[in-house]
Tab-separated table of C-alpha atoms and ligand atoms in Angstrom:
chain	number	residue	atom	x	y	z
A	1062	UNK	CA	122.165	-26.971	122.665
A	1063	UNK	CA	120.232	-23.993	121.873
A	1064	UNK	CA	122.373	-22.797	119.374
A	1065	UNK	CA	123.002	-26.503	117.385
A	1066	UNK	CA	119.131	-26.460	117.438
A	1067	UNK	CA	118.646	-22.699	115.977
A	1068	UNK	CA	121.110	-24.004	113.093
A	1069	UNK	CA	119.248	-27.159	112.451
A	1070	UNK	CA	116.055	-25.235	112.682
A	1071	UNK	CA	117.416	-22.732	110.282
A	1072	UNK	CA	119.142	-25.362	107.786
A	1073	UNK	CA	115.573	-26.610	107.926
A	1074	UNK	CA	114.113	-23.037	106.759
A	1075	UNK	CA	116.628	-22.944	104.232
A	1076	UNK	CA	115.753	-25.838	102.633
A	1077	UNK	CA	112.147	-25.324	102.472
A	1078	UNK	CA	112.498	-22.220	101.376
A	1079	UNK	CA	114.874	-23.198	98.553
A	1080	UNK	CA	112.060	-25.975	98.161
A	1081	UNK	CA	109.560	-23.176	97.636
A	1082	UNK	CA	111.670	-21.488	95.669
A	1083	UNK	CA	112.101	-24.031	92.891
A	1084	UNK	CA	108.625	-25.142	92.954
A	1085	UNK	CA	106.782	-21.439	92.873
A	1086	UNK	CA	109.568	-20.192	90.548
A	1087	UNK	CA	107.627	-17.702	88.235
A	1088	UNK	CA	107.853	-16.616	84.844
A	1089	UNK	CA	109.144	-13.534	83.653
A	1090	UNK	CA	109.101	-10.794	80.878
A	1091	UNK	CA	113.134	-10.079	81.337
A	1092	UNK	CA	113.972	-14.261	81.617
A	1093	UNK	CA	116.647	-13.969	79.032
A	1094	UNK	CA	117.329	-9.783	79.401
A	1095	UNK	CA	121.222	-11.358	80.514
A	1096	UNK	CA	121.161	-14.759	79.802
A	1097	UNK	CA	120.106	-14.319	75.767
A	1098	UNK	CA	119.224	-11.389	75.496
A	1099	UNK	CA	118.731	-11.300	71.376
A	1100	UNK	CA	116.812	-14.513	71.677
A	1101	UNK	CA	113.183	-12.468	71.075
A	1102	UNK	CA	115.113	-10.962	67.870
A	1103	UNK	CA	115.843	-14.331	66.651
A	1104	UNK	CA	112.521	-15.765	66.984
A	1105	UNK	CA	110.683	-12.848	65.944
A	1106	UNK	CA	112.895	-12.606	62.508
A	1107	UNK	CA	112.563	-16.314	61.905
A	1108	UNK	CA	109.351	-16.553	62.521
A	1109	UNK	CA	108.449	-13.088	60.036
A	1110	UNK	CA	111.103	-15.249	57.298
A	1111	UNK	CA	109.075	-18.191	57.629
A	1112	UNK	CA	105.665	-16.511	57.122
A	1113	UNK	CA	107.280	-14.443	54.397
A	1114	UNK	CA	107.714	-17.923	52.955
A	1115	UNK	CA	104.238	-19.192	53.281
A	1116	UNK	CA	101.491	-17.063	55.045
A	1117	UNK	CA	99.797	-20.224	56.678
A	1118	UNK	CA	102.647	-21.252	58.704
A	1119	UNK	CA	101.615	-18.204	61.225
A	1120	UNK	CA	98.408	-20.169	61.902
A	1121	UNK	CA	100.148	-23.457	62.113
A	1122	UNK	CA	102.739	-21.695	64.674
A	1123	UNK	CA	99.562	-20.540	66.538
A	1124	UNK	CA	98.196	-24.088	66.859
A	1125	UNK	CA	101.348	-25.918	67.623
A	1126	UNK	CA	101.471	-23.886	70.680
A	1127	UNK	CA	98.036	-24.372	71.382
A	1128	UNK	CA	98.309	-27.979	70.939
A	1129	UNK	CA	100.934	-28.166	73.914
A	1130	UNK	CA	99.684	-25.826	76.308
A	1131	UNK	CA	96.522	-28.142	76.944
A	1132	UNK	CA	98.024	-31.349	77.171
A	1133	UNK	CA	99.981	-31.647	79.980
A	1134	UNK	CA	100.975	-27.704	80.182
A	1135	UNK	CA	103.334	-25.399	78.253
A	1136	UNK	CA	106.783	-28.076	78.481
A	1137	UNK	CA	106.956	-28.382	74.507
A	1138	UNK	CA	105.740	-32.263	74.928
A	1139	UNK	CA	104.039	-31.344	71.070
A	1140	UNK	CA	107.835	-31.749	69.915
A	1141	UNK	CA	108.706	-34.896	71.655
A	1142	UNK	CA	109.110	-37.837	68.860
A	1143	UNK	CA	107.945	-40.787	69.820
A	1144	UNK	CA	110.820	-42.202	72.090
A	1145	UNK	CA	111.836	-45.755	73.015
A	1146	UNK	CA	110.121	-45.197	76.670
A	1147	UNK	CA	106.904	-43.649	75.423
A	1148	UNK	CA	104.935	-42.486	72.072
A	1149	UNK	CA	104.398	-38.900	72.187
A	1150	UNK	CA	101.734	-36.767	71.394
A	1151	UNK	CA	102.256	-36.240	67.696
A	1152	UNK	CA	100.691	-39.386	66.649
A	1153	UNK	CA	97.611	-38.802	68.465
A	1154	UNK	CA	94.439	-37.751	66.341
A	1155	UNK	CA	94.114	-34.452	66.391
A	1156	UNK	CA	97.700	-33.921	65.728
A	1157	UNK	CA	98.687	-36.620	63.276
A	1158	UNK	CA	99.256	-36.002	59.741
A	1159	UNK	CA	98.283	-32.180	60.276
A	1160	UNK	CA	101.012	-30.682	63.147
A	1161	UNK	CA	102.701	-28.102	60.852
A	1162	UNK	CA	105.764	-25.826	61.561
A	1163	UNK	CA	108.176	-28.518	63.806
A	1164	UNK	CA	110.777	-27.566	60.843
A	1165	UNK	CA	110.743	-23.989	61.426
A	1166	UNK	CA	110.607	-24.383	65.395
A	1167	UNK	CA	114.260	-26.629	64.728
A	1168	UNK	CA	115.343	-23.881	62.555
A	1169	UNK	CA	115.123	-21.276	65.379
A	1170	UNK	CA	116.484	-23.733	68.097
A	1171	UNK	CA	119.632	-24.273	66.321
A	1172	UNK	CA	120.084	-20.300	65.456
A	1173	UNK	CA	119.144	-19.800	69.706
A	1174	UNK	CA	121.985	-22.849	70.569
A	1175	UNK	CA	124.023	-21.285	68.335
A	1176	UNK	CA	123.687	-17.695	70.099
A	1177	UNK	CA	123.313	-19.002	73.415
A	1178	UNK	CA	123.873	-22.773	73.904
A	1179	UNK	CA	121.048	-24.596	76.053
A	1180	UNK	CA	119.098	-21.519	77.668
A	1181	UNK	CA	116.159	-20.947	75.835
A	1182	UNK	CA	113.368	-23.455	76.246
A	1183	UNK	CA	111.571	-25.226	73.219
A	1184	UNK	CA	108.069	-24.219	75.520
A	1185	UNK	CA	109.215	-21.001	75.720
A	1186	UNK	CA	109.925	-20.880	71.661
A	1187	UNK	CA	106.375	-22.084	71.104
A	1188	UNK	CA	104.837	-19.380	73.126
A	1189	UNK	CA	106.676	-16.487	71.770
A	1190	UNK	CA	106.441	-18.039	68.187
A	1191	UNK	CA	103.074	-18.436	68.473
A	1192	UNK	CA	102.599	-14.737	69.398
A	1193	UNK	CA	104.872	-12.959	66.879
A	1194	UNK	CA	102.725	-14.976	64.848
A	1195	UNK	CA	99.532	-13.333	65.043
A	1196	UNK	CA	100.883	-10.340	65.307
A	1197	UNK	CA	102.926	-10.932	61.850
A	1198	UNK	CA	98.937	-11.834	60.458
A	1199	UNK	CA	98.154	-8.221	61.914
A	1200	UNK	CA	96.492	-9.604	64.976
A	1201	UNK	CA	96.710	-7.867	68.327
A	1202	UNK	CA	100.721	-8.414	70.327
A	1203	UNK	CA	100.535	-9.265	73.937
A	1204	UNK	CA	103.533	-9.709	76.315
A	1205	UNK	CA	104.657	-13.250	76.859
A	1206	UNK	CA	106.567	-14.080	80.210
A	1207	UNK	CA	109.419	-16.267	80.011
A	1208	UNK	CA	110.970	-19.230	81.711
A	1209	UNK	CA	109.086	-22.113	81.020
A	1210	UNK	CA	111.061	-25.726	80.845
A	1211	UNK	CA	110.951	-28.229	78.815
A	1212	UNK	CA	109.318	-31.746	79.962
A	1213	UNK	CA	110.672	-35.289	79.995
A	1214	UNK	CA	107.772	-37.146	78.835
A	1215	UNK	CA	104.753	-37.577	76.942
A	1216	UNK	CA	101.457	-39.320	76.666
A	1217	UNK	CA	99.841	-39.864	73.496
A	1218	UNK	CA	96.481	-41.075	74.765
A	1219	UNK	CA	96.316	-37.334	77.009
A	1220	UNK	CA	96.349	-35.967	73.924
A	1221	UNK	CA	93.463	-37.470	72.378
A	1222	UNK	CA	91.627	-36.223	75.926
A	1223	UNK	CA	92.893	-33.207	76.413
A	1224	UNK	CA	92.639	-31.535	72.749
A	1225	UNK	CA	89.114	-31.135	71.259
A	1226	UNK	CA	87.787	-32.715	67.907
A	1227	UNK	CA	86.038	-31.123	64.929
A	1228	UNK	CA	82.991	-33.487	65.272
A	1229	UNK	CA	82.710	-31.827	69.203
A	1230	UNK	CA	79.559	-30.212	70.183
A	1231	UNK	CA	79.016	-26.983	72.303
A	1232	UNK	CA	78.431	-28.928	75.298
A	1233	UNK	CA	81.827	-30.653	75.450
A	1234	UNK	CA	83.977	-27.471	74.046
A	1235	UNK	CA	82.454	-25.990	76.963
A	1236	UNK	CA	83.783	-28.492	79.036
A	1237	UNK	CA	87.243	-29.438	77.346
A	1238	UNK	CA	88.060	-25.759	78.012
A	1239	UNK	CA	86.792	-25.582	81.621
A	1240	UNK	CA	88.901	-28.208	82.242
A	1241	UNK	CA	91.746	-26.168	81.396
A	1242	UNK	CA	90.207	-22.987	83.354
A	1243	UNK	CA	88.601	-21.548	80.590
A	1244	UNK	CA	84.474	-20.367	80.405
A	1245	UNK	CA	82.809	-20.157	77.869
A	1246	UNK	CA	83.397	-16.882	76.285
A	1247	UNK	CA	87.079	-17.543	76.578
A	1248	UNK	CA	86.701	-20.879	74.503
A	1249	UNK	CA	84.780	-18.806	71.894
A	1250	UNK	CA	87.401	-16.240	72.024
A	1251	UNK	CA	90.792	-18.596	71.576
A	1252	UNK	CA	88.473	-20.351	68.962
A	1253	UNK	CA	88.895	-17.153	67.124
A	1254	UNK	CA	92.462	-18.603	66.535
A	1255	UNK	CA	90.602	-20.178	63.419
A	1256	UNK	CA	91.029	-16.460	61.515
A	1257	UNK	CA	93.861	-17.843	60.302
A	1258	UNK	CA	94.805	-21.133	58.887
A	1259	UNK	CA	93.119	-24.020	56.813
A	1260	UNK	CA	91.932	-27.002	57.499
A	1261	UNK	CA	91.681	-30.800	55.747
A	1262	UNK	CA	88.973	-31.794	53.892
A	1263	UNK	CA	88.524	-34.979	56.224
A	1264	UNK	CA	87.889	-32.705	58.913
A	1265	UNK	CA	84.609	-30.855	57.032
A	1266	UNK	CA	83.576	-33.001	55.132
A	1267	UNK	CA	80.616	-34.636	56.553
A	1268	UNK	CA	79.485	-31.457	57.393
A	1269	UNK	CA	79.261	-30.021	53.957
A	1270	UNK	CA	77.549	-32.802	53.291
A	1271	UNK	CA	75.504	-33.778	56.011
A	1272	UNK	CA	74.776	-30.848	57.615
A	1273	UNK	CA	71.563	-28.425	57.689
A	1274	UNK	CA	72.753	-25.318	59.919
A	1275	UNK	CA	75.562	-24.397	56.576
A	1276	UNK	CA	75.271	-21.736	54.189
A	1277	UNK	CA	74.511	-23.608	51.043
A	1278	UNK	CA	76.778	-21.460	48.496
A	1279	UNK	CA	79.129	-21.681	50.866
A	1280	UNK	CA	78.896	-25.831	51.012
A	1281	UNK	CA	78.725	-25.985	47.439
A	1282	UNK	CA	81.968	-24.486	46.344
A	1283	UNK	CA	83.676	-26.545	49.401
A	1284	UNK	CA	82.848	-29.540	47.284
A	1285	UNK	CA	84.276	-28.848	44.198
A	1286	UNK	CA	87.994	-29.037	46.781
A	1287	UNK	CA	86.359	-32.078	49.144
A	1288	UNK	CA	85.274	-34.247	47.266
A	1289	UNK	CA	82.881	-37.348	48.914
A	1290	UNK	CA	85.850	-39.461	48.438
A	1291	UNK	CA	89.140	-39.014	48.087
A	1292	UNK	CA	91.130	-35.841	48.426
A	1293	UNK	CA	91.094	-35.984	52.047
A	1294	UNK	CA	93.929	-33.495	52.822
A	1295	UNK	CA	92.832	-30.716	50.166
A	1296	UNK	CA	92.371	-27.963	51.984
A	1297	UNK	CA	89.588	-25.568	53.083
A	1298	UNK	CA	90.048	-21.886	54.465
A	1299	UNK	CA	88.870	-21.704	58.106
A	1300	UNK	CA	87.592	-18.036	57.534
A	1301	UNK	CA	87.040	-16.192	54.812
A	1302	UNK	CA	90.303	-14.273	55.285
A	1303	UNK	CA	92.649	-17.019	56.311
A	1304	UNK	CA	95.795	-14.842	55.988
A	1305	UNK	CA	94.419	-11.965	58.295
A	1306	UNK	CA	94.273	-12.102	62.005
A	1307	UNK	CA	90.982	-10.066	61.896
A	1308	UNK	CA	87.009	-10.652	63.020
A	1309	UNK	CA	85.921	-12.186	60.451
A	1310	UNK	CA	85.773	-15.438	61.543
A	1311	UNK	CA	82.662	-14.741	63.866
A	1312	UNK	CA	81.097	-12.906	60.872
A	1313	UNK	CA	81.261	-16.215	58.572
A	1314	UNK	CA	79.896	-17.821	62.278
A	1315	UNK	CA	77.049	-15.512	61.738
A	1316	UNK	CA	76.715	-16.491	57.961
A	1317	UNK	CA	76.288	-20.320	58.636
A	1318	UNK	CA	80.061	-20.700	56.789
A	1319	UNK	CA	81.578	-22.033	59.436
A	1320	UNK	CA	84.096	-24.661	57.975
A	1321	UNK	CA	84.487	-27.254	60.849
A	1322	UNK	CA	81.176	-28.522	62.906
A	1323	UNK	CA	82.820	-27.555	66.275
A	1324	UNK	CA	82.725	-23.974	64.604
A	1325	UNK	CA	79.470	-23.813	64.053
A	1326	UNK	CA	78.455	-25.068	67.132
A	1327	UNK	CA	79.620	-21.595	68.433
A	1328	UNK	CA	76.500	-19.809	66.844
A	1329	UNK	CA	73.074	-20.953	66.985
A	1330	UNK	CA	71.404	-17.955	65.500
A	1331	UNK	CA	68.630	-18.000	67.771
A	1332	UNK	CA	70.308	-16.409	70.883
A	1333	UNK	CA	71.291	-19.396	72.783
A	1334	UNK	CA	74.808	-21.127	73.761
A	1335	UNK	CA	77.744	-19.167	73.226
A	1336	UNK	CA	75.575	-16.647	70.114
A	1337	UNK	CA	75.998	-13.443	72.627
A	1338	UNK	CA	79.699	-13.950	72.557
A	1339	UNK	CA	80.243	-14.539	69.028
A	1340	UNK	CA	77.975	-11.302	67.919
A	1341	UNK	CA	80.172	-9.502	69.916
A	1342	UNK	CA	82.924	-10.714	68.364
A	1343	UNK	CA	81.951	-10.117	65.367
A	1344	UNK	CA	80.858	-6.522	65.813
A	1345	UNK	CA	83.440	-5.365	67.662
A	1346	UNK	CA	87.546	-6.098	66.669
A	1347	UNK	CA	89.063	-4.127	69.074
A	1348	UNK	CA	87.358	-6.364	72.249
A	1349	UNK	CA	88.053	-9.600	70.094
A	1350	UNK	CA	91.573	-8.555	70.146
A	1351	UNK	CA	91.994	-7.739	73.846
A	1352	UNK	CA	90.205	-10.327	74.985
A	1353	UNK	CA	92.605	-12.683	72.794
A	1354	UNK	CA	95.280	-11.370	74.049
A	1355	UNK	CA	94.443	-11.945	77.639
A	1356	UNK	CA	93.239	-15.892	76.639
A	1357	UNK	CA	96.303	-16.339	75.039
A	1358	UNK	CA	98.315	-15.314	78.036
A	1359	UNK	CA	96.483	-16.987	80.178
A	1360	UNK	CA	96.992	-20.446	77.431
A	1361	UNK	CA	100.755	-19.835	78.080
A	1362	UNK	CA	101.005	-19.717	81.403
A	1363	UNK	CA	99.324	-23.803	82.088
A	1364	UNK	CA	101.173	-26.073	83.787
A	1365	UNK	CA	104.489	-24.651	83.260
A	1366	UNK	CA	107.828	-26.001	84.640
A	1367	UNK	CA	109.935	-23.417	86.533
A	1368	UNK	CA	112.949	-22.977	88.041
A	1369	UNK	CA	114.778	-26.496	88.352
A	1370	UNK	CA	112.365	-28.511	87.239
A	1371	UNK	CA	112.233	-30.332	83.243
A	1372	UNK	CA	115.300	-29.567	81.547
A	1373	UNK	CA	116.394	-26.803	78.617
A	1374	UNK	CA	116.213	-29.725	75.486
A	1375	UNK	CA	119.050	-29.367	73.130
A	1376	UNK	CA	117.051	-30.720	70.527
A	1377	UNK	CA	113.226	-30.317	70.808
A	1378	UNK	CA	112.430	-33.597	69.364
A	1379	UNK	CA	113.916	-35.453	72.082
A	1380	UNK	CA	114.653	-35.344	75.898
A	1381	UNK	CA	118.189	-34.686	76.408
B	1517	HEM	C1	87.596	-24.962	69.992
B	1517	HEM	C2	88.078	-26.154	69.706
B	1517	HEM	C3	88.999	-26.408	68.556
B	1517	HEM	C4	88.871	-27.410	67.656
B	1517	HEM	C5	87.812	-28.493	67.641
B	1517	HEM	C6	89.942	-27.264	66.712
B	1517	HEM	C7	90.159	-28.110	65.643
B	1517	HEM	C8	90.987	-27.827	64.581
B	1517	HEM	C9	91.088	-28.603	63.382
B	1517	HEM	C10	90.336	-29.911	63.103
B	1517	HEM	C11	91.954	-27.975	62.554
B	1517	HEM	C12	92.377	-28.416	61.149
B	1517	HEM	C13	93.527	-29.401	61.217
B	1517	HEM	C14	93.786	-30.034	59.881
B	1517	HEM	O1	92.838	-30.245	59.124
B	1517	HEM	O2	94.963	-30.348	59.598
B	1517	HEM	C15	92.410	-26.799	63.231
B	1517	HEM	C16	93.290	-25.888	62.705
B	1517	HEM	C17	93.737	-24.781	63.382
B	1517	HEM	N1	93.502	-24.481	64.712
B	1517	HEM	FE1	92.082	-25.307	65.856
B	1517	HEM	N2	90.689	-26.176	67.046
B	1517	HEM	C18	90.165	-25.622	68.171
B	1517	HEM	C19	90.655	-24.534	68.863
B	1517	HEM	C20	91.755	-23.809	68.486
B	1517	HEM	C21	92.401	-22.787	69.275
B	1517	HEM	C22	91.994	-22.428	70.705
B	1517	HEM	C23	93.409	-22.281	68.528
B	1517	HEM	C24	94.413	-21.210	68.867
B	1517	HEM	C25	94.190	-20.227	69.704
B	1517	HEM	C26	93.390	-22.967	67.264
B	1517	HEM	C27	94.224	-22.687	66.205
B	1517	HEM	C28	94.155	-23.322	64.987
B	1517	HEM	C29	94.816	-22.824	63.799
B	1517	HEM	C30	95.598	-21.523	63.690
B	1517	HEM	C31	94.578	-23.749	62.785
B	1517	HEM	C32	95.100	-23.726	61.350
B	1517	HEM	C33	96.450	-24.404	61.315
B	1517	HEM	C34	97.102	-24.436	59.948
B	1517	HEM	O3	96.588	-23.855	58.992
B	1517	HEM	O4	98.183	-25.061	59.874
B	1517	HEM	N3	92.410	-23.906	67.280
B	1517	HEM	N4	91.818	-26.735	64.478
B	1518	NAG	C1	111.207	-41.758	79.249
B	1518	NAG	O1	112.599	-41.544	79.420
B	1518	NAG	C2	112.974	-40.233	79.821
B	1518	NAG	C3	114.479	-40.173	79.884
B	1518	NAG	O2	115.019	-40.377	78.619
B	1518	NAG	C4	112.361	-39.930	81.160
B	1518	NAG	O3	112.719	-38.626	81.568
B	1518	NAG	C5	110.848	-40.059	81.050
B	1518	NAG	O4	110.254	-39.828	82.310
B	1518	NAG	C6	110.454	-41.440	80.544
B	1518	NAG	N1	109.031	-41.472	80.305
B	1518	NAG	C7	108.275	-42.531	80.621
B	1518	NAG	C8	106.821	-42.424	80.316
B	1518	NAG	O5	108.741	-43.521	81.148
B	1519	NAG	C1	85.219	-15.469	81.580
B	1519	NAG	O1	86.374	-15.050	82.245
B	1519	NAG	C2	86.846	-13.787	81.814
B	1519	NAG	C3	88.216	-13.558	82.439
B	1519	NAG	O2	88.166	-13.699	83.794
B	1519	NAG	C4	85.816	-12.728	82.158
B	1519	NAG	O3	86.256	-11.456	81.727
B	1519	NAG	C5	84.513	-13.087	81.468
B	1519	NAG	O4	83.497	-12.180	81.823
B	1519	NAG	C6	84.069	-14.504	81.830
B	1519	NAG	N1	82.946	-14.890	80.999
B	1519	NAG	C7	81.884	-15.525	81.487
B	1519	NAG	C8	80.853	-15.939	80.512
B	1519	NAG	O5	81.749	-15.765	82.667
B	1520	NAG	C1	116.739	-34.304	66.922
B	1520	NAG	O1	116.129	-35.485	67.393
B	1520	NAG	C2	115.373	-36.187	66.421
B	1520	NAG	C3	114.618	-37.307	67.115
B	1520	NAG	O2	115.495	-38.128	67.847
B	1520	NAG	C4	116.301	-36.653	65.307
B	1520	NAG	O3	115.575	-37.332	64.304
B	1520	NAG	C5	116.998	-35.432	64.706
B	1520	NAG	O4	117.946	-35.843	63.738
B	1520	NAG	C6	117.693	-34.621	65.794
B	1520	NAG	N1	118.192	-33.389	65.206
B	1520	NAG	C7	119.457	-33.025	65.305
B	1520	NAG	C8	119.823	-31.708	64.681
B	1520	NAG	O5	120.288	-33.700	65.879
């Protein structure tokens, strides 16, 4: 009796310890040290080809992983196509018709499956892309831990939620980021993401020509590219260095050239809101790029799948 009951008792223990197990499954700097172990070598390489190719794509890399790490965690939902069951996040607004870089992140999943078939996530892709990235743009490298699976499903109306929109105010940055665990100087830190990259003119537009709190130079040459009408997708740099992972992006802050609106809102000028933080910022490259680094780690690790759960996709686009 006693002993029947010590092995139920410990089949029990097994089980919810093999429960545990799966469900607090962490991620790791060595995940693929045996199981792929050239798989940072491939993505690094592809990703320094493809910004060889065209500088930009670094800052698109950047945002893609971005983009999936706040809605509904780092599981690569970003790459789902829309699917008979569901349409996925890629047609939502802040991702539709300006997601960049899905061809490069196929490119390195078929040069991982062919290396090591199914093992290395499409999340996990993302989040190392998105770093070699900014370091490629001579921004600051930070370690990336490992691990992550790929989800099952996505929800295109969580995307519209979860992501914020270029029209957004201070007010509900502050709060689309502390939904995700972020304060305030951490949203005006990952902001400085926009060092790099460009932006469409549908997405500044009525500022530069609606709003007061610009540098007027600065909103004049913008519409010789934007015009009132028309040319909505010309582009506009986000900083005045777009191809360099630098500080200047607080400095133009500090100029009243910020491109977007939700930019600007970053920098009053007259010591409120989130100013403190972006003089900083701007003054001082080596804390923008630690303090980067530890947002951006902290952006990789939401609401990752571990251990058993999600799945390893064979193609990103699509669950398996
Ligand atoms: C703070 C709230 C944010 C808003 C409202 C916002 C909004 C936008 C918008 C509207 C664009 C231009 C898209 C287009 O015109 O096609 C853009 C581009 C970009 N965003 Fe953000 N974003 C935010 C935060 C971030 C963060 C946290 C990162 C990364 C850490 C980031 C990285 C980028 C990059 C790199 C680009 C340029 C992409 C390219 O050139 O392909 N953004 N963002
Ligand atoms: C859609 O189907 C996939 C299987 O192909 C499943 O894993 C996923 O949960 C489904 N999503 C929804 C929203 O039903
Ligand atoms: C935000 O959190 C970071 C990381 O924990 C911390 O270093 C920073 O001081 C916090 N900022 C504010 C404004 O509380
Ligand atoms: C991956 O899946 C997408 C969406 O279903 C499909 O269009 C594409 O052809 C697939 N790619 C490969 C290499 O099979």
């Amino acid at each position: 009796m006693a002993s029947s009951c010590s092995v139920v008792v410990t089949a029990i223990v097994v089980v919810v310890l093999g429960m545990a197990a799966a469900a607090s499954a962490q991620l790791s700097a060595t995940f693929y040290d045996s199981s792929c172990p050239r798989a940072l070598s491939i993505i690094r390489s592809a990703v320094n080809a493809a910004v060889a190719r065209e500088t930009r794509m670094g800052a698109s890399l950047l945002r893609l992983h971005f983009h999936d790490c706040f809605v509904q965690g780092c599981d690569a939902s970003v790459l789902l196509a829309d699917a008979p069951n569901f349409s996925g996040e890629q047609g939502a607004f802040p991702n539709a018709n300006s997601l960049r870089g899905l061809d490069v992140v196929d490119t390195i999943k078929s040069q991982l499956e062919a290396s090591c078939r199914q093992t290395v996530s499409c999340a996990d892709i993302l989040a190392v892309a998105a770093r070699d990235s900014v370091v490629a743009l001579g921004g600051p490298s930070y370690p990336v831990l490992l691990g992550r699976r790929d989800g099952t499903t996505a929800v295109q109306m969580q995307a519209n939620i979860d992501l914020p929109a270029p029209t957004t105010n201070l007010g509900n940055l502050v709060t689309t980021f502390a939904r995700r665990g972020f304060n305030s100087s951490e949203m005006v830190v990952l902001s400085g993401g926009h060092t790099i990259g460009a932006a469409q003119c549908t997405n500044f537009r009525s500022r530069i020509y609606g709003e007061t709190n610009i540098d007027s130079a600065f909103a004049a040459a913008l519409r010789g590219s934007c015009p009132q009408a028309g040319g909505n997708a010309n582009l506009g740099a986000l900083d005045s260095t777009p191809n360099a992972f630098d500080n200047a992006f607080f400095r133009d802050l500090m100029l009243g050239r910020g491109l977007l609106h939700s930019d600007q809102q970053l920098y009053a000028g007259d010591g409120t809101g989130t100013d403190a933080f972006v003089r900083n910022y701007a003054s001082n490259s080596a804390q923008f790029f630690s303090d980067f680094a530890a947002a951006m780690a902290k952006v990789g690790g939401l609401g990752v799948l571990t251990g058993s759960q999600g799945q390893v996709r064979l193609n990103c686009s699509r669950v398996n």
